[in-house]
PDB file of C-alpha atoms in Angstrom:
ATOM      1  CA  MET A   1     -52.596  18.076 -23.966  1.00 41.00           C
ATOM      2  CA  ILE A   2     -56.077  16.708 -23.209  1.00 44.00           C
ATOM      3  CA  ASN A   3     -57.625  14.012 -25.527  1.00 46.00           C
ATOM      4  CA  LYS A   4     -61.426  14.796 -25.765  1.00 48.00           C
ATOM      5  CA  GLY A   5     -63.458  11.791 -25.439  1.00 50.00           C
ATOM      6  CA  VAL A   6     -60.869   9.824 -23.449  1.00 52.00           C
ATOM      7  CA  ARG A   7     -61.473   9.402 -19.809  1.00 62.00           C
ATOM      8  CA  GLU A   8     -58.994   8.758 -17.252  1.00 72.00           C
ATOM      9  CA  LEU A   9     -58.943   5.643 -15.135  1.00 74.00           C
ATOM     10  CA  LYS A  10     -59.791   6.351 -11.544  1.00 79.00           C
ATOM     11  CA  VAL A  11     -57.677   4.389  -9.001  1.00 78.00           C
ATOM     12  CA  ARG A  12     -58.552   4.333  -5.425  1.00 80.00           C
ATOM     13  CA  ILE A  13     -57.023   2.294  -2.521  1.00 81.00           C
ATOM     14  CA  GLU A  14     -59.201   1.620   0.603  1.00 82.00           C
ATOM     15  CA  VAL A  15     -57.406   0.112   3.638  1.00 83.00           C
ATOM     16  CA  ASP A  16     -59.704  -2.085   5.680  1.00 85.00           C
ATOM     17  CA  PRO A  17     -57.937  -3.557   8.640  1.00 84.00           C
ATOM     18  CA  ASN A  18     -60.792  -6.052   9.028  1.00 86.00           C
ATOM     19  CA  LEU A  19     -60.070  -7.935   6.007  1.00 82.00           C
ATOM     20  CA  GLU A  20     -58.574 -11.437   6.458  1.00 80.00           C
ATOM     21  CA  ASP A  21     -56.902 -11.255   2.845  1.00 77.00           C
ATOM     22  CA  ASN A  22     -56.316  -8.483   0.398  1.00 77.00           C
ATOM     23  CA  GLU A  23     -59.038  -8.129  -2.163  1.00 81.00           C
ATOM     24  CA  ILE A  24     -59.030  -6.242  -5.433  1.00 83.00           C
ATOM     25  CA  VAL A  25     -62.392  -4.977  -6.734  1.00 85.00           C
ATOM     26  CA  ILE A  26     -62.680  -3.808 -10.354  1.00 85.00           C
ATOM     27  CA  SER A  27     -65.694  -1.503 -10.841  1.00 86.00           C
ATOM     28  CA  CYS A  28     -66.536  -0.874 -14.408  1.00 86.00           C
ATOM     29  CA  LYS A  29     -69.281   0.274 -16.884  1.00 86.00           C
ATOM     30  CA  GLU A  30     -68.651  -2.884 -19.036  1.00 87.00           C
ATOM     31  CA  VAL A  31     -66.164  -5.687 -19.330  1.00 85.00           C
ATOM     32  CA  ASN A  32     -63.848  -4.935 -22.183  1.00 84.00           C
ATOM     33  CA  ASP A  33     -60.222  -6.001 -23.161  1.00 80.00           C
ATOM     34  CA  SER A  34     -58.779  -3.370 -20.829  1.00 80.00           C
ATOM     35  CA  VAL A  35     -60.697  -4.504 -17.819  1.00 79.00           C
ATOM     36  CA  LEU A  36     -59.681  -8.119 -18.593  1.00 78.00           C
ATOM     37  CA  GLU A  37     -56.179  -7.007 -18.871  1.00 75.00           C
ATOM     38  CA  ILE A  38     -56.188  -5.229 -15.503  1.00 78.00           C
ATOM     39  CA  GLN A  39     -57.687  -8.518 -14.096  1.00 76.00           C
ATOM     40  CA  ARG A  40     -55.094 -10.717 -15.564  1.00 70.00           C
ATOM     41  CA  LEU A  41     -52.267  -8.430 -14.300  1.00 71.00           C
ATOM     42  CA  ALA A  42     -53.675  -8.411 -10.900  1.00 72.00           C
ATOM     43  CA  LEU A  43     -53.970 -12.198 -10.614  1.00 66.00           C
ATOM     44  CA  GLU A  44     -50.575 -12.807 -12.083  1.00 59.00           C
ATOM     45  CA  GLY A  45     -48.849 -10.079 -10.059  1.00 59.00           C
ATOM     46  CA  GLU A  46     -49.758 -11.634  -6.693  1.00 50.00           C
ATOM     47  CA  LYS A  47     -48.042 -14.860  -7.643  1.00 45.00           C
ATOM     48  CA  ALA A  48     -45.412 -13.647 -10.109  1.00 49.00           C
ATOM     49  CA  GLU A  49     -41.794 -14.031  -9.197  1.00 59.00           C
ATOM     50  CA  LEU A  50     -39.509 -12.375 -11.499  1.00 67.00           C
ATOM     51  CA  ALA A  51     -36.879 -14.750 -12.730  1.00 77.00           C
ATOM     52  CA  MET A  52     -33.903 -13.217 -14.410  1.00 87.00           C
ATOM     53  CA  LYS A  53     -30.702 -14.288 -16.290  1.00 92.00           C
ATOM     54  CA  PHE A  54     -27.390 -13.620 -14.583  1.00 95.00           C
ATOM     55  CA  TYR A  55     -23.942 -14.264 -15.990  1.00 96.00           C
ATOM     56  CA  LYS A  56     -20.576 -15.278 -14.534  1.00 95.00           C
ATOM     57  CA  GLY A  57     -17.849 -16.059 -16.997  1.00 92.00           C
ATOM     58  CA  ASP A  58     -19.382 -18.390 -19.717  1.00 94.00           C
ATOM     59  CA  THR A  59     -22.168 -19.535 -17.442  1.00 96.00           C
ATOM     60  CA  GLU A  60     -25.632 -18.334 -17.371  1.00 95.00           C
ATOM     61  CA  TYR A  61     -27.798 -18.532 -14.095  1.00 94.00           C
ATOM     62  CA  PHE A  62     -31.444 -18.393 -13.684  1.00 92.00           C
ATOM     63  CA  PHE A  63     -33.015 -17.559 -10.287  1.00 88.00           C
ATOM     64  CA  PRO A  64     -35.530 -15.265  -8.757  1.00 89.00           C
ATOM     65  CA  ALA A  65     -34.737 -11.455  -8.465  1.00 89.00           C
ATOM     66  CA  GLU A  66     -35.861 -11.848  -4.811  1.00 89.00           C
ATOM     67  CA  GLU A  67     -32.589 -13.552  -3.995  1.00 92.00           C
ATOM     68  CA  ILE A  68     -30.639 -10.384  -4.793  1.00 94.00           C
ATOM     69  CA  LEU A  69     -29.479  -8.098  -2.013  1.00 96.00           C
ATOM     70  CA  PHE A  70     -28.673  -5.075  -4.460  1.00 96.00           C
ATOM     71  CA  PHE A  71     -27.675  -4.180  -7.940  1.00 97.00           C
ATOM     72  CA  GLU A  72     -24.839  -1.859  -8.647  1.00 96.00           C
ATOM     73  CA  THR A  73     -22.845  -0.526 -11.406  1.00 96.00           C
ATOM     74  CA  SER A  74     -19.019  -0.990 -11.611  1.00 92.00           C
ATOM     75  CA  GLY A  75     -17.542   0.811 -14.609  1.00 91.00           C
ATOM     76  CA  GLU A  76     -19.724  -0.029 -17.643  1.00 92.00           C
ATOM     77  CA  ASN A  77     -21.056  -3.267 -16.045  1.00 95.00           C
ATOM     78  CA  VAL A  78     -24.041  -3.855 -13.753  1.00 97.00           C
ATOM     79  CA  PHE A  79     -23.686  -6.442 -11.000  1.00 97.00           C
ATOM     80  CA  ALA A  80     -26.400  -8.349  -8.826  1.00 96.00           C
ATOM     81  CA  HIS A  81     -25.174  -9.275  -5.502  1.00 96.00           C
ATOM     82  CA  THR A  82     -26.490 -12.143  -3.534  1.00 94.00           C
ATOM     83  CA  GLY A  83     -25.464 -12.913   0.126  1.00 91.00           C
ATOM     84  CA  ASP A  84     -22.124 -14.653  -1.056  1.00 90.00           C
ATOM     85  CA  ASP A  85     -21.670 -14.138  -4.696  1.00 94.00           C
ATOM     86  CA  SER A  86     -22.147 -11.636  -7.520  1.00 95.00           C
ATOM     87  CA  PHE A  87     -23.284 -11.992 -11.094  1.00 97.00           C
ATOM     88  CA  GLU A  88     -23.269  -9.765 -14.076  1.00 97.00           C
ATOM     89  CA  VAL A  89     -26.525  -8.561 -15.398  1.00 96.00           C
ATOM     90  CA  LYS A  90     -26.871  -7.460 -19.138  1.00 94.00           C
ATOM     91  CA  LEU A  91     -29.338  -4.611 -18.291  1.00 94.00           C
ATOM     92  CA  ARG A  92     -28.759  -1.011 -17.271  1.00 95.00           C
ATOM     93  CA  LEU A  93     -30.155   0.256 -13.765  1.00 95.00           C
ATOM     94  CA  TYR A  94     -32.767   2.321 -15.363  1.00 93.00           C
ATOM     95  CA  GLU A  95     -34.077  -0.790 -17.271  1.00 92.00           C
ATOM     96  CA  LEU A  96     -34.009  -2.785 -14.110  1.00 93.00           C
ATOM     97  CA  GLU A  97     -35.879  -0.165 -12.361  1.00 89.00           C
ATOM     98  CA  LYS A  98     -38.940  -0.579 -14.786  1.00 86.00           C
ATOM     99  CA  ILE A  99     -39.103  -4.464 -14.349  1.00 86.00           C
ATOM    100  CA  LEU A 100     -38.087  -5.126 -10.741  1.00 88.00           C
ATOM    101  CA  PRO A 101     -40.823  -5.625  -8.180  1.00 83.00           C
ATOM    102  CA  VAL A 102     -41.824  -2.907  -5.816  1.00 80.00           C
ATOM    103  CA  ASN A 103     -39.585  -4.207  -3.011  1.00 84.00           C
ATOM    104  CA  PHE A 104     -36.716  -2.746  -5.039  1.00 90.00           C
ATOM    105  CA  ALA A 105     -35.779   0.894  -4.792  1.00 90.00           C
ATOM    106  CA  ARG A 106     -32.905   3.197  -6.283  1.00 92.00           C
ATOM    107  CA  ILE A 107     -30.738   4.166  -3.440  1.00 92.00           C
ATOM    108  CA  SER A 108     -27.931   6.036  -5.473  1.00 91.00           C
ATOM    109  CA  LYS A 109     -27.073   6.748  -8.950  1.00 92.00           C
ATOM    110  CA  SER A 110     -25.247   3.420  -9.013  1.00 94.00           C
ATOM    111  CA  ALA A 111     -27.341   0.967  -6.877  1.00 95.00           C
ATOM    112  CA  ILE A 112     -30.761  -0.334  -6.588  1.00 95.00           C
ATOM    113  CA  LEU A 113     -31.665  -2.255  -3.359  1.00 93.00           C
ATOM    114  CA  ASN A 114     -33.953  -5.035  -2.287  1.00 93.00           C
ATOM    115  CA  LEU A 115     -35.849  -3.402   0.580  1.00 90.00           C
ATOM    116  CA  ASP A 116     -36.823  -6.917   1.980  1.00 89.00           C
ATOM    117  CA  LYS A 117     -33.097  -7.882   2.513  1.00 93.00           C
ATOM    118  CA  ILE A 118     -32.120  -4.893   4.660  1.00 91.00           C
ATOM    119  CA  TYR A 119     -30.746  -5.748   8.080  1.00 91.00           C
ATOM    120  CA  SER A 120     -29.592  -2.246   9.330  1.00 90.00           C
ATOM    121  CA  ILE A 121     -28.853   1.372   8.135  1.00 89.00           C
ATOM    122  CA  SER A 122     -26.181   3.183   9.804  1.00 90.00           C
ATOM    123  CA  ARG A 123     -27.180   6.801   9.255  1.00 85.00           C
ATOM    124  CA  ASN A 124     -24.588   9.315   8.567  1.00 79.00           C
ATOM    125  CA  ILE A 125     -25.913  12.949   8.225  1.00 73.00           C
ATOM    126  CA  THR A 126     -22.975  14.314   6.563  1.00 74.00           C
ATOM    127  CA  SER A 127     -22.430  11.625   3.887  1.00 77.00           C
ATOM    128  CA  ALA A 128     -23.916   8.411   2.528  1.00 84.00           C
ATOM    129  CA  SER A 129     -25.492   5.929   5.035  1.00 89.00           C
ATOM    130  CA  LYS A 130     -24.489   2.467   5.078  1.00 91.00           C
ATOM    131  CA  VAL A 131     -26.880  -0.530   4.575  1.00 92.00           C
ATOM    132  CA  SER A 132     -25.955  -3.938   5.960  1.00 93.00           C
ATOM    133  CA  PHE A 133     -27.653  -7.290   5.059  1.00 92.00           C
ATOM    134  CA  GLN A 134     -28.329 -10.316   7.471  1.00 87.00           C
ATOM    135  CA  ASN A 135     -25.989 -13.178   6.975  1.00 86.00           C
ATOM    136  CA  SER A 136     -23.822 -11.291   4.597  1.00 91.00           C
ATOM    137  CA  HIS A 137     -20.646  -9.333   4.782  1.00 92.00           C
ATOM    138  CA  LYS A 138     -21.771  -7.137   1.860  1.00 94.00           C
ATOM    139  CA  HIS A 139     -22.918  -3.641   2.228  1.00 93.00           C
ATOM    140  CA  VAL A 140     -23.928  -0.662   0.146  1.00 93.00           C
ATOM    141  CA  PHE A 141     -24.365   2.963   0.521  1.00 92.00           C
ATOM    142  CA  ILE A 142     -27.292   5.210   0.296  1.00 92.00           C
ATOM    143  CA  SER A 143     -26.806   8.806  -0.780  1.00 87.00           C
ATOM    144  CA  ARG A 144     -28.325  11.605   1.278  1.00 84.00           C
ATOM    145  CA  HIS A 145     -30.785  12.441  -1.524  1.00 85.00           C
ATOM    146  CA  TYR A 146     -32.082   8.861  -1.877  1.00 89.00           C
ATOM    147  CA  TYR A 147     -32.305   8.296   1.957  1.00 87.00           C
ATOM    148  CA  ARG A 148     -35.354  10.510   2.222  1.00 84.00           C
ATOM    149  CA  LEU A 149     -37.057   8.567  -0.558  1.00 84.00           C
ATOM    150  CA  LEU A 150     -36.170   5.185   1.003  1.00 84.00           C
ATOM    151  CA  LYS A 151     -37.465   6.432   4.317  1.00 81.00           C
ATOM    152  CA  GLN A 152     -40.841   7.282   2.694  1.00 80.00           C
ATOM    153  CA  ARG A 153     -41.080   3.855   0.915  1.00 77.00           C
ATOM    154  CA  PHE A 154     -40.533   2.257   4.330  1.00 73.00           C
ATOM    155  CA  GLU A 155     -43.085   4.312   6.014  1.00 75.00           C
ATOM    156  CA  GLU A 156     -45.566   3.472   3.175  1.00 70.00           C
ATOM    157  CA  ARG A 157     -44.928  -0.242   3.530  1.00 65.00           C
ATOM    158  CA  ILE A 158     -45.276  -0.119   7.345  1.00 65.00           C
ATOM    159  CA  LYS A 159     -48.488   1.743   6.971  1.00 56.00           C
ATOM    160  CA  TYR A 160     -50.035  -0.977   4.781  1.00 50.00           C
ATOM    161  CA  GLU A 161     -48.581  -4.151   6.361  1.00 53.00           C
TER     162      GLU A 161
END
């Protein structure tokens, strides 16, 4: 369905290796609420760190999502794993996917991984590949389907870093 009179927002990314810092330029015909909202989101997004609520027994914990190695389902519950502990999360994986920063990626039907925390991936062509984390005994498995998607995400990140 096409809405007549409504124009699509054009988004273009230009890579310039000569820049010292990343820069966002907003080109617009006029400054309106939508443009100001984009500016606000861009400014907040650079410094925003998603603080989440985690549970263990009767205690609530608050810390940045960046400390999480991975999220996984176990039965009806979702758990967040740090290097040496795990906490219950009151959100489903599909809800977490919507709010987590871009350095998190789905790696199976039952897990989301923090890409910044990966130490190694032991590739297994016939079944799931094993992800290990630095300074932790914990590991998680990537299904074959999601391995290809994860590899693409890594290639995109390397291209722009």
